[in-house]
Amino acid sequence: MRKKGAQGMAAALLAVTLLAGCSSNNTGNNANGAAEGNAPATPAANASAEPANAGTDTGSTESWKQDTSPFKFTQYFYGNWASAYLWKDQYAMKLATEKTGVTIDRKLATGNDDDYLNTMIASGDLPDTIMLDWNNPAVSKLINNGMVYSMDELMDKYAPELKSMLDPDMVKYHSVNGKLWYLPNLFETADRLTSGVPITPIRPWFFREDIYKAIGSPELKTTDDLMNALKLAKEKFPEISPVGVENFDVAKNSFGGSLSMNFLISSFSPNLLEERIKDDQQIVEYPMRNKGFIDSFRYMNQLYRNGLFDSQLLIYKQEQYEEKLYGAQYAAASQYMSNMYTQYNPKIESTLGADHKYTIIGGLQANGQDPRYAASRLMGWQGFFITKNAKNPERIIRFAEYAWSDEGQLDARYGTEGETYDMVDGLPKFKQEIMDLKLKDNNAYNAQYGFDDSTLLMRAGKLWDDASARDFQEQQPEQFAGAKLLEKYNFDSYSLGMDNLEPDGSSPEGVINGKVKDLWNKTIPKLILSETDADFDNAYNDFISQMDKVGAEKAEKVMYQRHLEDMQKKGVQ
Amino acid sequence: MSSLPSKRFWQQRYLMLLTLPAVLWMIIFNYIPMYGVIISFKEYTPFQGFLHSPWTGLANFRELFNDPTFTESLANTFKISIAKLVFGFPAPIILSILLNEVVFKRFKRIVQSLTYLPYFVSWVLVVGLMYTLLDPETGVISKMLVSTGIIGSDTMMMGSPHTFLTLVVFTEIWKNIGWNSIIYLAAIAGIDPQLYEAAIVDGAGRFRRIWHITLPSLKPTIIILLILSVGGLINSNFDQMYLMQNSMTQDAANVLSVYSYKTGLVTGRFSYGTAIGLFQSIVAFVLMYIANYSSRKITKESLF
């Protein structure tokens, strides 16, 4: 098998090389003209933008304008789901190319992302740039193996303007060994919790409207209320699956197993994050040691034993779940907030009728306590890495400067003033037909315009954050109301210092952490499908003793150190 | 004397030329990559490369034997392979003998073609089909099994460690039986018809002829293929296992090749993954050697 693996690896690499080889010529002829033509819009936008960017001058010093001849670089995007991000001829992509001459040849993994990434790292055959979650274990490999340029080095040499645009807090938080090795996107500023679109840090649960009405619209205030409502739903609609949750995979979705679990975990263990920190023992506990956390799995087990949870969900792939959700085949289902309102509900309304749509369930109390949702400003999503394999790092860092600038942000988010958006009260606003397309047929909107999908170097900025908050409230009142309903349970978890705790994958503790996750992944189905309380307890106790045996405590000690570091980096010691 | 081998070589030069691509293929894909196994004795980092990564001696192997997941995957591998050997090995022999006894030639050809076909369907499709056909709510095969009372109405065939082994062996046989029977059919075709004619004259019936002529003539082929299969005991089918693994069956489906892939490529512990692979190769070699040796002693037939 090892041999077969090596062959597969070779074949994959060959494919990558071949793909990298074929590059089509792009039109960059009018790039200069377009850039000049658009320049006047920029200072205006700048004036109302955030003060951190005061250093951005008008025009001439921008390094990316020095060379706008056609140029193409390759990029691997970590996330094989992201076909919408591939550069075809979407509006936002064409706009970036017209202005800068740059085209991104973006590629996705054909199978498992970690497999694909590690194969590239092991063989040293990296693309020019990589977009990778900044807290992925492979990040330290890229940096420690000297496979990527430091941003400082490139910025000092080629794009000094970019350096002055960066948020100092971000630079402080993301620097490793005193240098910035990647540009993190979606790093949010301190005012995030009070401005912009309301944060919904969990995947909410929804009830199908007609079923909810048919069982008499009972009050859903506690987890027990939900259980009873589901029982009623099953009686009245025996052909419907009572509960739908997203797929279970600890490696991907962290300790909750399924992203849908966080809703329950926040109810059963509202103080989970604080409780995990044990200063006296100098450890940050694994959540699996927390009673409330386990109670949420006990609740799932209750659902199963009451015939309300279909065990198929444990083996479903994401697509299978989505298919059933499009068919509104669950009485209650969990889904990412915005997807429910912009994809599922519109589709359900047009195919099955408006009464089959899903309506949000508010926060649920358990054991008499209100839930608490750990909301924090995002410390970033993905890092933009420039690898040592890059043939022209100079052009790439200058392109990053464009993307990071207010002009680049507006281009990527809103397009061209007068054509795709207008300025209304000092804030950009999409033309109505584009807004309608975005809300009613998101896939078509992405395929045609590709806004937010082009450079992917999104950063915080008052201008567009305010604009999106206004649009959200105006255009999606239903989702806005839903978000407000849950927002009251949010608390700011930023200062707890609980971000990016898991030990570095290549360290001995990282190996232990991997084993713990693997064990937990195997335990979840056993817990949920237990036939008796005793079975449940046995499976759980087995897991705890196995976890201790592989050395969980060592990883918990490292997590405590990383917790201290996180606080220090955030300046909340 | 000394010129003899070279003369023979010259006489066979065109045959040699024909084998050249295969030999080159072996060297490029099987021998050159072999130097990569040295990383199982190192702590490989891509930055330092194959040659300069630090040596760690047998540390990876020591960890291997203390790793409960490894032991579990080793046990799974043997369990699955032995089940496949016991049920899967005789199946094509039986099929080819049955086919040989079919008088109606057209029927024989149709059956032969139909049994080959699944071999050309990739595992991805096979497992995809299984998920659909065995879905407890909508699957056709599930429905049939339920209505005949073989399984209960809520049995989740693809999501149960209990049905896993059965499914693995059954699909493996279904997929490969036709293809594997080709070699036996060819061997049967090579049996001298006079033997059968003489047996008929002596009054031997069908079963007597199969027992005394067909099977003994097949013996060398069977032995060689058996030796090869024993060597493969430690290699379970990666594609099949990887695809059939889900959160419910992961304990049962965790075999060495899957474990090696997961640690080596998914979590990026290249050296440890290679150590698992190397262990697997050595065991395979030892097993094959033992099988070959015992066969030479017992039946006088052997591969080398």
CSV table of C-alpha atoms in Angstrom, one decimal, chain B residues 16-303:
chain,number,residue,atom,x,y,z
B,16,MET,CA,14.4,-9.4,-23.9
B,17,LEU,CA,13.5,-6.2,-25.7
B,18,LEU,CA,9.9,-6.9,-25.1
B,19,THR,CA,10.4,-7.2,-21.3
B,20,LEU,CA,12.5,-4.1,-21.2
B,21,PRO,CA,9.6,-1.7,-20.6
B,22,ALA,CA,8.3,-3.8,-17.7
B,23,VAL,CA,11.7,-4.0,-16.1
B,24,LEU,CA,12.1,-0.2,-16.5
B,25,TRP,CA,8.7,0.3,-15.0
B,26,MET,CA,9.7,-1.9,-12.0
B,27,ILE,CA,12.9,0.0,-11.5
B,28,ILE,CA,11.3,3.4,-11.7
B,29,PHE,CA,8.2,2.8,-9.7
B,30,ASN,CA,9.2,0.0,-7.3
B,31,TYR,CA,13.0,0.2,-6.8
B,32,ILE,CA,13.9,3.9,-6.9
B,33,PRO,CA,11.2,4.9,-4.5
B,34,MET,CA,12.4,2.3,-2.1
B,35,TYR,CA,15.2,4.5,-0.8
B,36,GLY,CA,12.5,6.6,0.6
B,37,VAL,CA,11.9,4.0,3.4
B,38,ILE,CA,15.0,5.4,5.1
B,39,ILE,CA,12.7,8.2,6.4
B,40,SER,CA,11.1,5.6,8.7
B,41,PHE,CA,14.4,5.7,10.7
B,42,LYS,CA,14.5,9.5,10.6
B,43,GLU,CA,12.4,12.4,11.7
B,44,TYR,CA,11.7,13.6,8.3
B,45,THR,CA,11.2,17.3,7.6
B,46,PRO,CA,10.7,18.4,4.1
B,47,PHE,CA,13.1,21.3,4.6
B,48,GLN,CA,16.0,19.0,5.4
B,49,GLY,CA,15.1,16.4,2.9
B,50,PHE,CA,15.7,12.7,2.7
B,51,LEU,CA,19.4,12.9,3.3
B,52,HIS,CA,19.7,15.5,6.0
B,53,SER,CA,16.8,14.8,8.3
B,54,PRO,CA,18.0,13.7,11.7
B,55,TRP,CA,18.3,9.9,12.4
B,56,THR,CA,16.1,8.6,15.1
B,57,GLY,CA,16.9,4.9,14.9
B,58,LEU,CA,14.1,2.6,15.8
B,59,ALA,CA,12.1,5.2,17.7
B,60,ASN,CA,9.2,5.1,15.2
B,61,PHE,CA,9.0,1.3,15.4
B,62,ARG,CA,9.1,1.4,19.2
B,63,GLU,CA,6.2,3.8,19.2
B,64,LEU,CA,4.5,1.6,16.7
B,65,PHE,CA,4.4,-1.4,19.0
B,66,ASN,CA,3.1,0.6,21.8
B,67,ASP,CA,0.4,2.3,19.8
B,68,PRO,CA,-3.0,0.7,20.5
B,69,THR,CA,-4.5,2.0,17.2
B,70,PHE,CA,-1.7,0.2,15.4
B,71,THR,CA,-2.4,-3.1,17.1
B,72,GLU,CA,-6.1,-2.7,16.4
B,73,SER,CA,-5.5,-2.0,12.8
B,74,LEU,CA,-3.1,-4.9,12.5
B,75,ALA,CA,-5.8,-7.2,14.0
B,76,ASN,CA,-8.4,-5.8,11.6
B,77,THR,CA,-6.2,-6.3,8.7
B,78,PHE,CA,-5.7,-9.9,9.4
B,79,LYS,CA,-9.3,-10.5,10.2
B,80,ILE,CA,-10.5,-9.0,7.0
B,81,SER,CA,-7.8,-10.6,4.8
B,82,ILE,CA,-8.4,-14.0,6.3
B,83,ALA,CA,-12.1,-13.8,5.7
B,84,LYS,CA,-11.5,-12.7,2.2
B,85,LEU,CA,-9.0,-15.6,1.7
B,86,VAL,CA,-11.3,-18.2,3.1
B,87,PHE,CA,-14.4,-17.1,1.2
B,88,GLY,CA,-12.9,-15.2,-1.7
B,89,PHE,CA,-10.2,-17.6,-2.8
B,90,PRO,CA,-12.3,-20.7,-3.6
B,91,ALA,CA,-15.0,-18.6,-5.3
B,92,PRO,CA,-13.4,-18.1,-8.7
B,93,ILE,CA,-12.3,-21.7,-8.8
B,94,ILE,CA,-15.8,-22.9,-8.2
B,95,LEU,CA,-17.1,-20.4,-10.8
B,96,SER,CA,-14.7,-21.5,-13.4
B,97,ILE,CA,-15.4,-25.2,-12.9
B,98,LEU,CA,-19.1,-24.5,-13.1
B,99,LEU,CA,-18.7,-22.5,-16.3
B,100,ASN,CA,-16.6,-25.3,-17.7
B,101,GLU,CA,-19.4,-27.7,-17.2
B,102,VAL,CA,-21.9,-25.5,-19.0
B,103,VAL,CA,-22.9,-27.2,-22.3
B,104,PHE,CA,-24.7,-24.2,-23.8
B,105,LYS,CA,-21.8,-22.1,-25.1
B,106,ARG,CA,-23.8,-18.9,-25.5
B,107,PHE,CA,-25.0,-19.0,-22.0
B,108,LYS,CA,-21.5,-19.6,-20.8
B,109,ARG,CA,-20.2,-16.5,-22.7
B,110,ILE,CA,-22.9,-14.3,-21.4
B,111,VAL,CA,-22.3,-15.4,-17.8
B,112,GLN,CA,-18.6,-14.9,-18.2
B,113,SER,CA,-19.0,-11.4,-19.5
B,114,LEU,CA,-21.5,-10.4,-16.8
B,115,THR,CA,-19.2,-11.6,-14.1
B,116,TYR,CA,-16.2,-9.7,-15.5
B,117,LEU,CA,-18.0,-6.4,-15.6
B,118,PRO,CA,-17.9,-5.4,-12.0
B,119,TYR,CA,-14.1,-5.7,-12.1
B,120,PHE,CA,-14.0,-2.6,-14.2
B,121,VAL,CA,-16.2,-0.5,-12.0
B,122,SER,CA,-14.0,1.6,-9.6
B,123,TRP,CA,-14.5,1.2,-5.8
B,124,VAL,CA,-15.7,4.8,-5.6
B,125,LEU,CA,-18.7,3.9,-7.7
B,126,VAL,CA,-19.2,0.5,-6.0
B,127,VAL,CA,-19.3,2.1,-2.5
B,128,GLY,CA,-21.4,4.9,-3.7
B,129,LEU,CA,-23.9,2.4,-5.1
B,130,MET,CA,-23.8,0.5,-1.8
B,131,TYR,CA,-24.8,3.6,0.1
B,132,THR,CA,-27.7,4.1,-2.1
B,133,LEU,CA,-28.9,0.5,-2.4
B,134,LEU,CA,-28.4,-0.3,1.2
B,135,ASP,CA,-30.1,2.9,2.6
B,136,PRO,CA,-32.6,1.6,5.2
B,137,GLU,CA,-35.3,4.0,4.0
B,138,THR,CA,-34.9,4.0,0.2
B,139,GLY,CA,-32.4,1.3,-0.7
B,140,VAL,CA,-33.7,-1.5,-3.0
B,141,ILE,CA,-31.5,-4.2,-1.6
B,142,SER,CA,-32.3,-3.2,2.0
B,143,LYS,CA,-36.0,-3.4,1.2
B,144,MET,CA,-35.6,-6.9,-0.3
B,145,LEU,CA,-33.6,-8.1,2.6
B,146,VAL,CA,-36.1,-6.7,5.0
B,147,SER,CA,-39.1,-8.3,3.2
B,148,THR,CA,-37.3,-11.7,3.2
B,149,GLY,CA,-36.7,-11.3,6.9
B,150,ILE,CA,-32.9,-11.5,6.6
B,151,ILE,CA,-32.4,-8.2,8.4
B,152,GLY,CA,-34.6,-6.1,10.6
B,153,SER,CA,-36.3,-3.0,9.2
B,154,ASP,CA,-34.1,-0.5,10.9
B,155,THR,CA,-30.7,-2.2,10.2
B,156,MET,CA,-28.3,0.3,8.9
B,157,MET,CA,-26.1,-2.0,6.7
B,158,MET,CA,-23.4,0.6,5.9
B,159,GLY,CA,-23.3,2.0,9.4
B,160,SER,CA,-22.8,-1.1,11.5
B,161,PRO,CA,-19.6,-2.8,12.6
B,162,HIS,CA,-21.5,-6.1,12.6
B,163,THR,CA,-22.5,-6.2,9.0
B,164,PHE,CA,-19.2,-4.5,7.9
B,165,LEU,CA,-17.1,-7.7,7.4
B,166,THR,CA,-19.9,-9.4,5.5
B,167,LEU,CA,-20.2,-6.5,3.2
B,168,VAL,CA,-16.5,-6.2,2.7
B,169,VAL,CA,-16.1,-9.9,1.7
B,170,PHE,CA,-19.3,-10.0,-0.3
B,171,THR,CA,-18.5,-7.0,-2.4
B,172,GLU,CA,-14.9,-8.1,-2.9
B,173,ILE,CA,-16.1,-11.4,-4.2
B,174,TRP,CA,-18.8,-9.9,-6.4
B,175,LYS,CA,-16.3,-7.5,-7.9
B,176,ASN,CA,-13.4,-9.8,-8.6
B,177,ILE,CA,-14.9,-13.3,-9.1
B,178,GLY,CA,-15.2,-13.0,-12.8
B,179,TRP,CA,-11.8,-11.5,-13.4
B,180,ASN,CA,-10.0,-14.0,-11.1
B,181,SER,CA,-11.7,-17.0,-12.8
B,182,ILE,CA,-10.1,-16.1,-16.2
B,183,ILE,CA,-6.8,-17.7,-15.1
B,184,TYR,CA,-8.5,-20.9,-14.0
B,185,LEU,CA,-10.6,-21.1,-17.1
B,186,ALA,CA,-7.4,-20.8,-19.1
B,187,ALA,CA,-5.8,-23.6,-17.1
B,188,ILE,CA,-8.8,-25.7,-17.6
B,189,ALA,CA,-8.7,-25.1,-21.4
B,190,GLY,CA,-5.2,-26.4,-21.3
B,191,ILE,CA,-6.2,-29.8,-20.0
B,192,ASP,CA,-5.8,-32.6,-22.5
B,193,PRO,CA,-9.3,-33.6,-23.7
B,194,GLN,CA,-8.1,-37.2,-24.0
B,195,LEU,CA,-8.0,-37.4,-20.3
B,196,TYR,CA,-11.7,-36.7,-20.1
B,197,GLU,CA,-12.5,-39.0,-23.0
B,198,ALA,CA,-10.6,-41.9,-21.3
B,199,ALA,CA,-12.4,-41.1,-18.0
B,200,ILE,CA,-15.8,-41.3,-19.8
B,201,VAL,CA,-14.8,-44.6,-21.3
B,202,ASP,CA,-14.0,-45.8,-17.8
B,203,GLY,CA,-17.4,-44.8,-16.7
B,204,ALA,CA,-16.6,-41.7,-14.6
B,205,GLY,CA,-19.4,-39.3,-14.0
B,206,ARG,CA,-19.3,-35.6,-14.0
B,207,PHE,CA,-18.2,-35.2,-10.4
B,208,ARG,CA,-15.6,-37.9,-10.7
B,209,ARG,CA,-14.1,-36.1,-13.7
B,210,ILE,CA,-14.0,-32.8,-11.9
B,211,TRP,CA,-12.5,-34.4,-8.8
B,212,HIS,CA,-9.9,-36.6,-10.6
B,213,ILE,CA,-9.0,-34.6,-13.6
B,214,THR,CA,-10.0,-30.9,-13.5
B,215,LEU,CA,-8.9,-30.2,-9.9
B,216,PRO,CA,-5.6,-32.0,-10.0
B,217,SER,CA,-4.7,-30.2,-13.3
B,218,LEU,CA,-5.6,-26.9,-11.6
B,219,LYS,CA,-3.4,-27.7,-8.6
B,220,PRO,CA,-0.2,-25.8,-9.7
B,221,THR,CA,-2.2,-22.7,-10.6
B,222,ILE,CA,-4.1,-22.8,-7.3
B,223,ILE,CA,-0.9,-23.2,-5.3
B,224,ILE,CA,0.8,-20.3,-7.0
B,225,LEU,CA,-2.2,-18.0,-6.6
B,226,LEU,CA,-2.5,-19.2,-3.0
B,227,ILE,CA,1.1,-18.3,-2.2
B,228,LEU,CA,0.6,-14.9,-3.7
B,229,SER,CA,-2.6,-14.4,-1.7
B,230,VAL,CA,-1.0,-15.3,1.5
B,231,GLY,CA,1.7,-12.7,0.9
B,232,GLY,CA,-1.1,-10.2,0.4
B,233,LEU,CA,-2.8,-11.1,3.7
B,234,ILE,CA,-1.4,-8.0,5.3
B,235,ASN,CA,-2.5,-5.7,2.5
B,236,SER,CA,-6.2,-5.1,2.6
B,237,ASN,CA,-7.8,-3.2,-0.2
B,238,PHE,CA,-7.1,0.5,0.6
B,239,ASP,CA,-9.7,1.9,-1.7
B,240,GLN,CA,-12.5,-0.3,-0.4
B,241,MET,CA,-11.6,0.2,3.3
B,242,TYR,CA,-11.1,4.0,3.0
B,243,LEU,CA,-14.4,4.5,1.2
B,244,MET,CA,-16.4,2.2,3.4
B,245,GLN,CA,-15.2,3.8,6.5
B,246,ASN,CA,-17.5,6.2,8.3
B,247,SER,CA,-18.0,7.3,11.8
B,248,MET,CA,-19.9,4.2,12.7
B,249,THR,CA,-17.5,1.7,11.1
B,250,GLN,CA,-14.2,3.3,11.7
B,251,ASP,CA,-13.2,0.8,14.3
B,252,ALA,CA,-13.8,-2.1,12.0
B,253,ALA,CA,-12.4,-0.4,8.9
B,254,ASN,CA,-9.2,0.9,10.4
B,255,VAL,CA,-6.7,-1.3,8.6
B,256,LEU,CA,-2.9,-0.8,8.3
B,257,SER,CA,-3.0,0.9,4.9
B,258,VAL,CA,-5.7,3.3,6.0
B,259,TYR,CA,-3.9,4.0,9.2
B,260,SER,CA,-0.6,4.5,7.4
B,261,TYR,CA,-2.3,7.0,5.0
B,262,LYS,CA,-4.0,8.9,7.9
B,263,THR,CA,-0.9,9.3,10.0
B,264,GLY,CA,1.4,9.8,7.1
B,265,LEU,CA,-0.4,12.1,4.8
B,266,VAL,CA,-3.5,13.5,6.6
B,267,THR,CA,-1.7,14.4,9.8
B,268,GLY,CA,1.6,14.9,8.1
B,269,ARG,CA,3.7,12.4,10.2
B,270,PHE,CA,5.6,11.2,7.2
B,271,SER,CA,8.2,9.1,9.1
B,272,TYR,CA,5.7,7.3,11.2
B,273,GLY,CA,3.4,6.6,8.3
B,274,THR,CA,6.4,5.2,6.4
B,275,ALA,CA,7.3,3.0,9.4
B,276,ILE,CA,3.8,1.5,9.2
B,277,GLY,CA,4.2,0.9,5.5
B,278,LEU,CA,7.7,-0.7,5.9
B,279,PHE,CA,6.4,-2.9,8.7
B,280,GLN,CA,3.6,-4.0,6.4
B,281,SER,CA,6.0,-4.8,3.5
B,282,ILE,CA,8.3,-6.9,5.7
B,283,VAL,CA,5.5,-8.9,7.1
B,284,ALA,CA,4.1,-9.5,3.7
B,285,PHE,CA,7.5,-10.7,2.5
B,286,VAL,CA,7.9,-13.1,5.5
B,287,LEU,CA,4.3,-14.4,5.0
B,288,MET,CA,4.9,-15.1,1.4
B,289,TYR,CA,8.2,-16.8,2.1
B,290,ILE,CA,6.6,-19.1,4.7
B,291,ALA,CA,3.8,-20.0,2.3
B,292,ASN,CA,6.2,-20.7,-0.5
B,293,TYR,CA,8.4,-22.8,1.8
B,294,SER,CA,5.7,-24.9,3.2
B,295,SER,CA,4.1,-25.4,-0.2
B,296,ARG,CA,7.5,-26.6,-1.6
B,297,LYS,CA,7.8,-29.1,1.3
B,298,ILE,CA,4.3,-30.3,1.2
B,299,THR,CA,3.2,-30.3,-2.4
B,300,LYS,CA,6.5,-29.8,-4.3
B,301,GLU,CA,4.9,-26.8,-6.0
B,302,SER,CA,6.4,-23.4,-5.4
B,303,LEU,CA,6.8,-19.9,-6.8
